[in-house]
Coordinates of C-alpha atoms and ligand atoms in Angstrom, one line a residue:
X296 CA -3.8 7.3 -11.3
X297 CA -6.9 9.2 -12.5
X298 CA -7.4 12.9 -13.0
X299 CA -9.9 15.2 -14.7
X300 CA -11.1 18.7 -14.9
X301 CA -14.8 19.7 -14.3
X302 CA -15.7 18.5 -17.8
X303 CA -14.2 15.1 -17.2
X304 CA -15.2 14.7 -13.6
X305 CA -18.2 12.4 -14.1
X306 CA -16.5 10.2 -16.7
X307 CA -13.4 10.0 -14.6
X308 CA -15.4 8.8 -11.6
X309 CA -17.0 6.1 -13.6
X310 CA -13.7 5.0 -15.2
X311 CA -11.9 4.9 -11.8
X312 CA -14.7 2.7 -10.4
X313 CA -14.4 0.4 -13.4
X314 CA -10.6 0.1 -12.9
X315 CA -11.2 -0.7 -9.2
X316 CA -13.7 -3.4 -10.2
X317 CA -11.1 -4.9 -12.5
X318 CA -8.7 -5.2 -9.6
X319 CA -6.5 -2.2 -10.1
X320 CA -5.4 0.0 -7.2
X321 CA -6.9 3.4 -8.0
X322 CA -5.3 6.7 -7.1
X323 CA -7.8 9.5 -7.7
X324 CA -6.1 12.9 -8.0
X325 CA -9.2 14.9 -8.6
X326 CA -11.0 17.0 -9.4
X327 CA -13.8 16.1 -7.1
X328 CA -16.8 18.0 -8.4
X329 CA -18.1 19.7 -11.5
X330 CA -16.9 23.1 -10.3
X331 CA -14.7 24.8 -12.8
X332 CA -10.9 24.1 -12.4
X333 CA -7.8 24.4 -14.6
X334 CA -7.2 21.2 -16.5
X335 CA -3.3 21.4 -16.6
X336 CA -3.2 21.0 -12.8
X337 CA -4.8 17.6 -13.1
X338 CA -2.9 16.5 -16.2
X339 CA 0.3 17.4 -14.5
X340 CA -0.6 15.5 -11.2
X341 CA -1.4 12.3 -13.0
X342 CA 1.7 12.5 -15.3
X343 CA 3.9 13.1 -12.2
X344 CA 2.4 10.1 -10.4
X345 CA 3.2 7.9 -13.5
X346 CA 6.6 9.4 -14.2
X347 CA 7.7 9.0 -10.5
X348 CA 6.6 5.4 -10.4
X349 CA 3.8 6.0 -7.9
X350 CA 1.3 4.7 -10.5
X351 CA 1.8 2.3 -13.4
X352 CA -0.6 4.1 -15.7
X353 CA -2.5 7.3 -15.9
X354 CA -5.9 8.3 -17.2
X355 CA -6.7 11.9 -17.8
X356 CA -10.1 13.3 -18.8
X357 CA -11.2 16.7 -19.9
X358 CA -13.8 17.9 -22.5
X359 CA -11.9 16.5 -25.4
X360 CA -9.0 14.8 -23.7
X361 CA -6.6 17.0 -25.6
X362 CA -5.8 19.9 -23.2
X363 CA -5.2 17.6 -20.3
X364 CA -3.0 15.3 -22.5
X365 CA -0.9 18.2 -23.6
X366 CA -0.3 19.1 -20.0
X367 CA 0.6 15.5 -19.1
X368 CA 3.1 15.4 -21.9
X369 CA 5.0 18.3 -20.3
X370 CA 6.2 15.9 -17.6
X371 CA 9.3 14.0 -18.6
X372 CA 8.6 10.2 -18.6
X373 CA 4.9 10.6 -19.3
X374 CA 3.6 9.7 -22.7
X375 CA 0.0 10.6 -23.1
X376 CA -2.2 10.1 -26.1
X377 CA -5.9 10.6 -26.7
X378 CA -8.0 7.7 -27.9
X379 CA -11.5 7.9 -29.3
X380 CA -11.5 4.3 -30.6
X381 CA -10.2 0.8 -29.6
X382 CA -7.6 0.5 -32.3
X383 CA -5.8 3.6 -31.1
X384 CA -6.1 2.5 -27.5
X385 CA -4.3 -0.8 -28.4
X386 CA -1.7 0.8 -30.7
X387 CA -0.8 3.6 -28.3
X388 CA 0.3 0.8 -25.9
X389 CA 1.9 -1.5 -28.5
X390 CA 3.7 1.0 -30.7
X391 CA 4.0 4.2 -28.5
X392 CA 4.3 2.7 -25.0
X393 CA 1.8 5.4 -23.9
X394 CA 1.5 5.3 -20.1
X395 CA -1.2 8.0 -19.9
X396 CA -4.6 7.7 -21.7
X397 CA -6.5 10.8 -22.5
X398 CA -10.2 10.7 -23.0
X399 CA -12.7 13.3 -24.0
X400 CA -15.9 13.3 -21.9
X401 CA -17.6 15.6 -24.5
X402 CA -16.5 13.4 -27.3
X403 CA -16.7 9.7 -26.3
X404 CA -19.8 8.1 -24.8
X405 CA -19.4 6.2 -21.5
X406 CA -19.6 2.6 -22.9
X407 CA -17.0 3.3 -25.5
X408 CA -14.8 5.1 -23.0
X409 CA -15.0 2.1 -20.7
X410 CA -13.9 -0.2 -23.5
X411 CA -11.1 2.1 -24.4
X412 CA -9.9 2.1 -20.8
X413 CA -10.0 -1.7 -20.7
X414 CA -8.1 -2.0 -23.9
X415 CA -5.5 0.5 -22.7
X416 CA -5.0 -1.5 -19.5
X417 CA -4.8 -4.9 -21.1
X418 CA -2.2 -4.2 -23.9
X419 CA 1.5 -3.9 -23.5
X420 CA 4.3 -2.6 -25.7
X421 CA 5.1 -4.9 -28.5
X422 CA 8.6 -6.4 -28.1
X423 CA 10.9 -5.2 -30.8
X424 CA 9.4 -1.8 -31.1
X425 CA 11.3 -0.5 -28.2
X426 CA 14.5 1.5 -28.1
X427 CA 15.1 4.0 -30.9
X428 CA 11.8 5.9 -30.7
X429 CA 12.2 6.0 -26.9
X430 CA 15.7 7.4 -27.2
X431 CA 14.6 10.0 -29.6
X432 CA 11.7 11.1 -27.3
X433 CA 14.1 11.2 -24.4
X434 CA 16.4 13.5 -26.4
X435 CA 13.5 15.7 -27.3
X436 CA 12.5 16.0 -23.7
X437 CA 16.0 17.2 -22.9
X438 CA 15.3 20.1 -25.2
X439 CA 17.2 18.8 -28.2
X440 CA 15.8 19.5 -31.6
X441 CA 15.9 17.2 -34.5
X442 CA 18.8 19.1 -36.1
X443 CA 20.9 18.3 -33.1
X444 CA 23.7 15.8 -33.9
X445 CA 22.6 13.5 -31.1
X446 CA 19.3 13.0 -32.7
X447 CA 20.6 13.0 -36.2
X448 CA 23.0 10.2 -35.3
X449 CA 20.0 8.0 -34.5
X450 CA 18.5 8.4 -38.0
X451 CA 20.7 5.8 -39.9
X452 CA 19.9 3.3 -37.2
X453 CA 16.3 3.9 -37.8
X454 CA 16.7 3.1 -41.5
X455 CA 18.6 -0.1 -40.8
X456 CA 16.1 -1.2 -38.3
X457 CA 13.1 0.1 -40.3
X458 CA 10.2 -2.3 -40.4
X459 CA 6.7 -1.8 -41.3
X460 CA 4.9 -1.3 -38.0
Ligands
LIG229 C1 -13.2 23.0 -20.4 O1 -14.3 23.6 -20.8 C2 -12.5 22.4 -21.6 O2 -11.9 23.4 -22.3 C3 -11.5 21.3 -21.2 O3 -12.2 20.3 -20.5 C4 -10.8 20.6 -22.3 O4 -11.6 20.1 -23.3 C5 -9.6 21.2 -22.9 O5 -8.9 20.6 -23.7

């Protein structure tokens, strides 16, 4: 699923076309012009599509990618990160299991944004890096803070399982 505000509209259109070319089924959730809109509406729509299972991945674009990613991260089950380089695009999949990619149309030129998209679509979460971080994130989504015993109880496991990743 793709979404953008007015600043991200043009890049989003190009990225969605590229994803379709690569054989992905594209759901375009707007915006559909460069007329000014409120970016959280589109971050939320994409995140909701991903969290509900209607889409496997999301791509959100605004001026910097930051505002729309913040909005996407308000939806439980969505994990959005901004990438301005290929290494981050790979690692956000492998280490963070990000399911929403944020891109900044005023930051990242079109060819690099295309390559970041392709990287994000190709990589998967590394086996063995699942579990604990995901549980901690889920607890945080439920409104628990790190001082909560449920999260504190996860810490010793983290030390035992700690590996350099
Ligand atoms: C819109 O001008 C701009 O603020 C928005 O696209 C985005 O960059 C916010 O994070």
